[in-house]
Short mmCIF file of C-alpha atoms in Angstrom, two decimals:
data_model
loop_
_atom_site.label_atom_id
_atom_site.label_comp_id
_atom_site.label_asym_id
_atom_site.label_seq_id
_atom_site.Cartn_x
_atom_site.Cartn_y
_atom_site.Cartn_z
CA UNK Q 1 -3.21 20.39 62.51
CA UNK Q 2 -5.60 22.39 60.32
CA UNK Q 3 -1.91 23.85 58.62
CA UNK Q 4 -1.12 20.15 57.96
CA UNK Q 5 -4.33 19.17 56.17
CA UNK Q 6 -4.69 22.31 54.20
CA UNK Q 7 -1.11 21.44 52.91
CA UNK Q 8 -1.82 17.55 52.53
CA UNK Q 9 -4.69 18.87 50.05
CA UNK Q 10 -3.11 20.83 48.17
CA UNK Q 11 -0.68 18.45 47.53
CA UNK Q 12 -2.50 15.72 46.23
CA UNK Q 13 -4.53 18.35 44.27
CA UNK Q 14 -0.95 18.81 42.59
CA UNK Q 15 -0.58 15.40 42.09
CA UNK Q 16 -3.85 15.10 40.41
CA UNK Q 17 -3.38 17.93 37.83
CA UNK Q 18 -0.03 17.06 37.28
CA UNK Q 19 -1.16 13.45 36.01
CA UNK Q 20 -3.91 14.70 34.07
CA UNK Q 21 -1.13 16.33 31.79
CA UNK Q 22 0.84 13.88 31.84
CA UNK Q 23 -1.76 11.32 30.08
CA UNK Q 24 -2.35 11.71 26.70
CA UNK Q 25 -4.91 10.01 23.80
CA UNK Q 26 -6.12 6.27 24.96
CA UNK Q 27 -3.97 6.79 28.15
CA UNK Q 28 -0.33 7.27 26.11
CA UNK Q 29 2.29 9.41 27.27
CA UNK Q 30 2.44 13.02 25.15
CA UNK Q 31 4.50 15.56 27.77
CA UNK Q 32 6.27 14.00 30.75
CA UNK Q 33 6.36 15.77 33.83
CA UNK Q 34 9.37 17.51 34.91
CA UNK Q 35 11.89 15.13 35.88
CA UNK Q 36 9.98 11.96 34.51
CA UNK Q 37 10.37 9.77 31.34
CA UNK Q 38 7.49 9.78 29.03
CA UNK Q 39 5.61 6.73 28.52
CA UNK Q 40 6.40 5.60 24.42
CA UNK Q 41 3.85 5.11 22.16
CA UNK Q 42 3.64 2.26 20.57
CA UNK Q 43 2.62 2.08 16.85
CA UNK Q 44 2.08 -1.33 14.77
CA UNK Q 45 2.62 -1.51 11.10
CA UNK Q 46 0.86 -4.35 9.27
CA UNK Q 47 1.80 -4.48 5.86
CA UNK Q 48 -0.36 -7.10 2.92
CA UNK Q 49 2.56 -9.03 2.71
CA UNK Q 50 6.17 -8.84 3.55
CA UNK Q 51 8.15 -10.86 0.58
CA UNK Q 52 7.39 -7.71 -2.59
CA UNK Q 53 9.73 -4.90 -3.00
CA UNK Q 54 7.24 -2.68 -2.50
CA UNK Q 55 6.69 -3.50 1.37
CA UNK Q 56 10.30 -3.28 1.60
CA UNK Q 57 9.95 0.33 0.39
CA UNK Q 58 6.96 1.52 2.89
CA UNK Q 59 9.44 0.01 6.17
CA UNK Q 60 12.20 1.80 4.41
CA UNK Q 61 9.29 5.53 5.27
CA UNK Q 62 7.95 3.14 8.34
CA UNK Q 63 11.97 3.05 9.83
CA UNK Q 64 12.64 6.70 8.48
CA UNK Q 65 9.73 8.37 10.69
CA UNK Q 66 10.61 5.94 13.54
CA UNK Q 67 13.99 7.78 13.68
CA UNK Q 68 12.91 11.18 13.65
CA UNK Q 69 10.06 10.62 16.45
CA UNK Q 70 10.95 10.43 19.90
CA UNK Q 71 9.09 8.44 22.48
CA UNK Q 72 7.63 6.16 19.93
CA UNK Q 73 8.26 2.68 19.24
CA UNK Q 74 7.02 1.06 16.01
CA UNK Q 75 7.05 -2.49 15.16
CA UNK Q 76 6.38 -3.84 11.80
CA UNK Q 77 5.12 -7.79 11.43
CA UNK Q 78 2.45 -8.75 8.17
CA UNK Q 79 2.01 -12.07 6.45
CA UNK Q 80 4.35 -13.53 4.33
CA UNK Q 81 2.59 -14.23 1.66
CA UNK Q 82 -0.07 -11.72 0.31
CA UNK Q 83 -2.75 -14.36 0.39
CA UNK Q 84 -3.07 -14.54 3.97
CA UNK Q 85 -6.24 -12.91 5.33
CA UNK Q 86 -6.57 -15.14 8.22
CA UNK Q 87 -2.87 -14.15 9.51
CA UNK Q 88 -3.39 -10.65 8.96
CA UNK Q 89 -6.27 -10.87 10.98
CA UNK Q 90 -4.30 -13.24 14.36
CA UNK Q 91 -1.33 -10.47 13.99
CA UNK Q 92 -3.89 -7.17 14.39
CA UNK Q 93 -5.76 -9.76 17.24
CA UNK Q 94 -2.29 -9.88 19.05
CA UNK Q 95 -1.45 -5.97 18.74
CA UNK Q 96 -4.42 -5.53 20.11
CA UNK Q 97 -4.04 -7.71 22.94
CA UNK Q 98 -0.96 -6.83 23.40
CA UNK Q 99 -1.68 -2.93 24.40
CA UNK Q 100 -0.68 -1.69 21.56
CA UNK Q 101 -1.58 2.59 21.36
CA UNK Q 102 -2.47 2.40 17.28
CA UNK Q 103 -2.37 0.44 14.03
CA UNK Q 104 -1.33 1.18 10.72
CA UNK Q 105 -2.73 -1.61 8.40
CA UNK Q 106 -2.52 -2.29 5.09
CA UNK Q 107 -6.17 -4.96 4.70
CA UNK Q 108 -5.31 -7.18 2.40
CA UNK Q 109 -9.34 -7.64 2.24
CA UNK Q 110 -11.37 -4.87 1.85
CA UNK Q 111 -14.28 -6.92 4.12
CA UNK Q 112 -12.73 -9.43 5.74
CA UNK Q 113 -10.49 -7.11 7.99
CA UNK Q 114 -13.46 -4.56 8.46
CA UNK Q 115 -15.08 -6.62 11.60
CA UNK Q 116 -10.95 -6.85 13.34
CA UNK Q 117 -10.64 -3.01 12.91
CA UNK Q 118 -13.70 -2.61 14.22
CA UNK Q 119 -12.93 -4.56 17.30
CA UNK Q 120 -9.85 -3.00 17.56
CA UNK Q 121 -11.50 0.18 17.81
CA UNK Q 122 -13.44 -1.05 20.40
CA UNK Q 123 -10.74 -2.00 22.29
CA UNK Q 124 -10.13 1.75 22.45
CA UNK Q 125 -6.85 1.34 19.50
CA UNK Q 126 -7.22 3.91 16.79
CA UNK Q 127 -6.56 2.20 13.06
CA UNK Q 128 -5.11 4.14 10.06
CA UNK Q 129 -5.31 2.77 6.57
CA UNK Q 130 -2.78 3.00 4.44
CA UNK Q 131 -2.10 1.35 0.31
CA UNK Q 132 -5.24 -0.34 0.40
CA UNK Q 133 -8.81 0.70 1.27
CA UNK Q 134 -11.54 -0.76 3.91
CA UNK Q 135 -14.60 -0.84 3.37
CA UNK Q 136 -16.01 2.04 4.96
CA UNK Q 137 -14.60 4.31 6.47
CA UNK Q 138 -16.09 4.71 9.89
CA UNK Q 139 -13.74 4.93 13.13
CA UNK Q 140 -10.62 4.96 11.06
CA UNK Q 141 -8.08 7.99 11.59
CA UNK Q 142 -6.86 8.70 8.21
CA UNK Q 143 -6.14 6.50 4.87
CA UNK Q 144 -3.02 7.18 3.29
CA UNK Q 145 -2.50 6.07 -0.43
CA UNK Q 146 -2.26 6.68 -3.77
CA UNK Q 147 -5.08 7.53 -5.82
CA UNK Q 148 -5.42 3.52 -7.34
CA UNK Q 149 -8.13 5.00 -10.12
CA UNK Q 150 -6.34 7.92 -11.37
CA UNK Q 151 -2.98 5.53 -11.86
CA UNK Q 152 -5.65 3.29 -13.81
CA UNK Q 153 -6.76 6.09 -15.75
CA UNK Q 154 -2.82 6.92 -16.36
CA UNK Q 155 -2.06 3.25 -17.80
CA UNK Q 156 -5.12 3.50 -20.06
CA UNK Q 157 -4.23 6.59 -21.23
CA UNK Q 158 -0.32 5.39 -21.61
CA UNK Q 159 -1.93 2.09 -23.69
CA UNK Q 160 -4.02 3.86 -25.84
CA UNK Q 161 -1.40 6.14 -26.81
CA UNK Q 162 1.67 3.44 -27.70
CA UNK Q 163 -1.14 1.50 -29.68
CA UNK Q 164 -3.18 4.92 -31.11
CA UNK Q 165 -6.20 4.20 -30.28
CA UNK Q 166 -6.68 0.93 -32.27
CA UNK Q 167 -6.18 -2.56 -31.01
CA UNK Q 168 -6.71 -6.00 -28.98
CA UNK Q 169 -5.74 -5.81 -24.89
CA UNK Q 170 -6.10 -8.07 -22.26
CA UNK Q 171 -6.50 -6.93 -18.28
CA UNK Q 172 -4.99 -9.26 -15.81
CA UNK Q 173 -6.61 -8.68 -12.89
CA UNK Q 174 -5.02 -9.42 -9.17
CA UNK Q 175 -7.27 -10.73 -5.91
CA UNK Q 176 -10.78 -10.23 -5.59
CA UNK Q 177 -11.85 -7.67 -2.46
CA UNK Q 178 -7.83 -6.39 -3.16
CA UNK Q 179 -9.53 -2.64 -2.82
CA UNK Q 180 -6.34 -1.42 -4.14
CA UNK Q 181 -5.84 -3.08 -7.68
CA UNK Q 182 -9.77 -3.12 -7.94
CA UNK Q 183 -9.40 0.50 -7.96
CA UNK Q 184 -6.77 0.47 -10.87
CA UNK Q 185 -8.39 -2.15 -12.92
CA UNK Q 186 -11.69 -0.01 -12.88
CA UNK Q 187 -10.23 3.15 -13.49
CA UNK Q 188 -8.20 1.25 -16.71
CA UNK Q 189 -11.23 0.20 -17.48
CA UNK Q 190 -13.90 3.65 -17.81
CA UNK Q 191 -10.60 5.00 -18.93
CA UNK Q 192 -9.82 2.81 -22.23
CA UNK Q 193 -13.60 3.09 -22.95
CA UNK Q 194 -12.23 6.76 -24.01
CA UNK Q 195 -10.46 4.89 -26.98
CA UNK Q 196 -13.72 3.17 -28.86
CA UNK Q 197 -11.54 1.16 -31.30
CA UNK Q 198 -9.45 -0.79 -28.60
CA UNK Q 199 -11.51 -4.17 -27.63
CA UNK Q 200 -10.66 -6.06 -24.47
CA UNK Q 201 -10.16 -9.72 -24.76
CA UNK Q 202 -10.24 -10.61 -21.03
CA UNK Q 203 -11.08 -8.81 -18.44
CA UNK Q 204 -12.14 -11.21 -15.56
CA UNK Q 205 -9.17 -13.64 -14.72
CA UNK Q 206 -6.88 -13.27 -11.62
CA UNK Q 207 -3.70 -13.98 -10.64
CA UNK Q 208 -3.73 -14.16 -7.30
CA UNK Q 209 -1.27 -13.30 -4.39
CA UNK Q 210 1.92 -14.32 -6.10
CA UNK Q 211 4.51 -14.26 -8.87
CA UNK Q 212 3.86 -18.23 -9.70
CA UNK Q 213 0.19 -17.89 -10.37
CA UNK Q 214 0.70 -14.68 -12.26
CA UNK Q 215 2.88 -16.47 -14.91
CA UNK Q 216 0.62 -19.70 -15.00
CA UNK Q 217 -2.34 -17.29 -15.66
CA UNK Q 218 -0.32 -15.24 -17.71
CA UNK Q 219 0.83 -18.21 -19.98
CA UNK Q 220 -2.85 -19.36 -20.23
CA UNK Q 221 -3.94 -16.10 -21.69
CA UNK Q 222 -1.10 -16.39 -24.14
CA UNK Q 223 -1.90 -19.53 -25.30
CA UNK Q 224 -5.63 -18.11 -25.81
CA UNK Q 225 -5.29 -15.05 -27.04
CA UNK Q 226 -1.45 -14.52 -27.86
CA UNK Q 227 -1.83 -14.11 -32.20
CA UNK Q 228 -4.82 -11.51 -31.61
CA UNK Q 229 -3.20 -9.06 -28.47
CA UNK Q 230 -1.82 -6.53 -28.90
CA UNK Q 231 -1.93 -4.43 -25.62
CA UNK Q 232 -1.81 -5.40 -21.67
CA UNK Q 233 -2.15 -3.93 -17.84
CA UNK Q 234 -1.50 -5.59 -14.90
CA UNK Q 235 -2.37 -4.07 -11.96
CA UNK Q 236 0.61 -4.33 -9.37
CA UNK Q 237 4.27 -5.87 -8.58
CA UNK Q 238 3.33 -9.65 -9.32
CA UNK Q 239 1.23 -9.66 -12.10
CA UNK Q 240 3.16 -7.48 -14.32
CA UNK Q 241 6.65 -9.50 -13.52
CA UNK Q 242 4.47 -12.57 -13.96
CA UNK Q 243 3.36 -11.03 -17.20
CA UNK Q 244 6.62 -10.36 -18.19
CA UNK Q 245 8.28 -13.19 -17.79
CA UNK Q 246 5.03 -15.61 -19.68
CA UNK Q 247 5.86 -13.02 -22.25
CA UNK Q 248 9.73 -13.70 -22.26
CA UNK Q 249 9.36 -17.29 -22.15
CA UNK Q 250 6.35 -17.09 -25.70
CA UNK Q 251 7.94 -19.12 -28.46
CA UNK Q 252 6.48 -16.07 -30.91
CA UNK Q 253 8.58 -13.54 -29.30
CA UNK Q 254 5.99 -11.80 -27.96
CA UNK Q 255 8.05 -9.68 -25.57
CA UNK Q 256 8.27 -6.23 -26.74
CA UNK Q 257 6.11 -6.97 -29.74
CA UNK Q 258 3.20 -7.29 -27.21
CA UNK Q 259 2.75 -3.23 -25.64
CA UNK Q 260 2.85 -3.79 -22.25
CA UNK Q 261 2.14 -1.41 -19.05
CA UNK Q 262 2.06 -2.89 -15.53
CA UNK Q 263 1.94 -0.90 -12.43
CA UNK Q 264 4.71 -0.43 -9.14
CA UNK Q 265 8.62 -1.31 -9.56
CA UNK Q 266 10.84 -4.59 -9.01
CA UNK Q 267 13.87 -5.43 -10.53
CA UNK Q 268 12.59 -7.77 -12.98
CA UNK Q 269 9.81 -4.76 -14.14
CA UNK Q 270 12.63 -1.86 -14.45
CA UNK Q 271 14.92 -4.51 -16.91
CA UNK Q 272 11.92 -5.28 -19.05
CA UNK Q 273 11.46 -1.24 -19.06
CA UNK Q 274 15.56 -0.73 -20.03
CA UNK Q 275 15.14 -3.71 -22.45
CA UNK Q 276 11.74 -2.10 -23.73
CA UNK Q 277 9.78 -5.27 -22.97
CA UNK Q 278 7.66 -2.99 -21.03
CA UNK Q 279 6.41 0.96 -22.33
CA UNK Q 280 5.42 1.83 -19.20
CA UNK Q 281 4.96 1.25 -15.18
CA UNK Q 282 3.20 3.45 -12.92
CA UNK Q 283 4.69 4.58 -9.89
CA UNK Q 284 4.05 4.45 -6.47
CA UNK Q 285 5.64 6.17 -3.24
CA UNK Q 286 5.62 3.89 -0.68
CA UNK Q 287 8.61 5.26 1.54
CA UNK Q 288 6.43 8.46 1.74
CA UNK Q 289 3.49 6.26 2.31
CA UNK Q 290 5.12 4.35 5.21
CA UNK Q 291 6.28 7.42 6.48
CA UNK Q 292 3.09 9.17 6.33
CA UNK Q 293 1.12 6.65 8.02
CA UNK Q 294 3.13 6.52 11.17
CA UNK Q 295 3.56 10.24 11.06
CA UNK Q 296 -0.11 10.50 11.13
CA UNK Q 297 -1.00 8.11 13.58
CA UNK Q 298 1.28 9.77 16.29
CA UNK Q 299 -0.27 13.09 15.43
CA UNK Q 300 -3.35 11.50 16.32
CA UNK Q 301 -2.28 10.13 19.19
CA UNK Q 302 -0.84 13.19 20.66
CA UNK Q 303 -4.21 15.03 20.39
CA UNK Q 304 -3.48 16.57 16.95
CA UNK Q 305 -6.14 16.66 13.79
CA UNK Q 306 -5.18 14.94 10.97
CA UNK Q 307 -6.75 14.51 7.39
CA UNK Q 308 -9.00 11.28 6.88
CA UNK Q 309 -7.11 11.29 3.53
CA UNK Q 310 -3.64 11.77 2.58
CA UNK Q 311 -2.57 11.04 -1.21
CA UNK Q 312 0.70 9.65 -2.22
CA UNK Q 313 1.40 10.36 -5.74
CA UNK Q 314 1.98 8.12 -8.66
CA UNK Q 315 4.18 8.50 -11.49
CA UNK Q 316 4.30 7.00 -14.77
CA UNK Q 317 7.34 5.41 -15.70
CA UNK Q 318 7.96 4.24 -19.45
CA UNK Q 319 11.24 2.96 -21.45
CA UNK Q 320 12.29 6.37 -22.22
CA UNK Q 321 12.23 8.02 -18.67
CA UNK Q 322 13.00 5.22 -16.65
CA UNK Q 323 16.87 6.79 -16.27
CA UNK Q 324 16.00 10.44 -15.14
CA UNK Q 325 16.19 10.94 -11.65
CA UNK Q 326 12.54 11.37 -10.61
CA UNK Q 327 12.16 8.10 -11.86
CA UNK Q 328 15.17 6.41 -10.20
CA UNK Q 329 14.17 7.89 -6.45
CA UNK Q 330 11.19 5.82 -7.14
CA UNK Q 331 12.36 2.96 -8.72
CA UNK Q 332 15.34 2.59 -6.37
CA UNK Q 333 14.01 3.93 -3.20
CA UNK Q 334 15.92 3.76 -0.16
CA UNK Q 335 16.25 0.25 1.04
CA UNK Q 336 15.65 -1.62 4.56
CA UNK Q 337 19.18 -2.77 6.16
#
């Protein structure tokens, strides 16, 4: 009998060590025991928005490091329209509810979604940032994204050049608490204060989440200040199309008289680069963003350390590169079947 509990022991001792290495972070699966299946992690991607080329791009890297990871499962669901705080907000709520082992978000505001990471994080489900900052940066495991100032800084610099340092230019901003495009529009702005004879016109009006109030806005500014400009930035996908097409549509022809630089791709953005509408677009990387973001958060989740910031680069596009290669991997990045 004494054989028998000695051996009963030392089983269930067995047991115990063998699940302790079996669970990994916040109770997901990283090594399976010998014989077993390992438990998949399960990653949510929550994008701003889900109708702009660009969040087609990041699933394209979202998809891409789905394939190459085993054990993990990633789903991606965001709001339709970039406006949406309060959806963003129910979709993290029922991740979270749901189980979920980690979040990748994309906030479309910078302090609205700070209080549902933060319960998230209570709820024991790390949160990594990605395109667009929080505010703060407590509890988060990493926040992957370009640098938004520096590309700023790069379509100041591209402005002042095509108008040498001497001109009119309007700034059309995006969303308010949009931590991204704030970002660009303040590094435009310290950066064209380099160029003491250019003089903004406007500076404070935005657009708002989509391509129909860019070109009402745009059209406005026209009207206002369409004989004096002579330069303009817009600060992502929908205000620079928007842009573009007020500009098209300007009885004075102002398209291509008008030097124009907006920031990310689209089809409508590249055509008014080819037709030299546009001198310039800066470039993101969102299929390496997407595919750094889940590639970090199962690091993460599997024990590993990971930077709290990764950089994507940017890449300035204008009407006489947009052909070379580097250009086209970006403009034309894989797509989402």
């Amino acid at each position: 009998m004494p054989a028998r509990r000695s051996l009963a022991a030392l089983l269930a001792l067995s047991f115990v060590v063998s699940m302790v290495s079996w669970v990994g972070c916040g109770g997901a699966a990283s090594n399976a025991p010998a014989g077993g299946t390992a438990k998949k992690l399960r990653i949510a991607v929550i994008p701003k928005g889900t109708s702009h080329d660009f969040w087609y791009s990041v699933r394209a890297g979202v998809e891409k490091a789905d394939a190459e990871l085993d054990d993990v499962e990633v789903t991606w669901k965001g709001p339709v329209s970039e406006g949406d705080t309060s959806d963003q907000i129910k979709i993290i709520e029922s991740f979270v509810a749901d189980g979920y082992d980690g979040i990748c978000l994309a906030p479309l505001d910078a302090r609205a979604l700070r209080q549902p990471v933060d319960a998230a994080i209570a709820e024991n489900v790390p949160v990594l940032i990605f395109d667009s900052a929080l505010e703060g940066d407590s509890g988060i495991v990493s926040y992957v994204a370009t640098n938004n100032y520096r590309g700023g800084q790069v379509a100041a610099k591209r402005l002042a050049e095509l108008l040498g340092g001497q001109g009119k230019v309007i700034l059309m901003r995006y969303a308010i608490n949009s931590q991204s495009t704030e970002e660009r529009e303040q590094g435009f702005l310290d950066e064209i204060k380099n160029s003491p004879g250019i003089e903004i016109l406007s500076a404070d009006k935005y657009a708002g989440p989509d391509e129909r109030g860019a070109i009402e806005l745009s059209e406005n500014l026209l009207a206002n200040f369409g004989d004096q400009v002579n330069g303009i930035f817009c600060p992502n996908q929908s205000t620079a199309s928007g842009m573009l097409t007020a500009l098209r549509r300007d009885a004075r022809g102002l398209a291509g008289k008008v030097k124009f630089v907006g920031f990310d791709a689209g089809d409508n953005i590249v055509d008014g680069l080819h037709k030299k509408e546009m001198q310039g677009a800066v470039l993101q990387d969102p299929v390496q963003m997407g595919y750094e973001s889940v590639q970090t958060m199962v690091k993460h989740l599997r024990g590993e350390e990971v930077p709290k910031r990764i950089e994507t680069r940017e890449v300035l596009a204008t009407d006489e590169n947009v052909d070379d290669a580097e250009i086209q991997s970006l403009v034309h990045p894989e797509s989402v079947d």
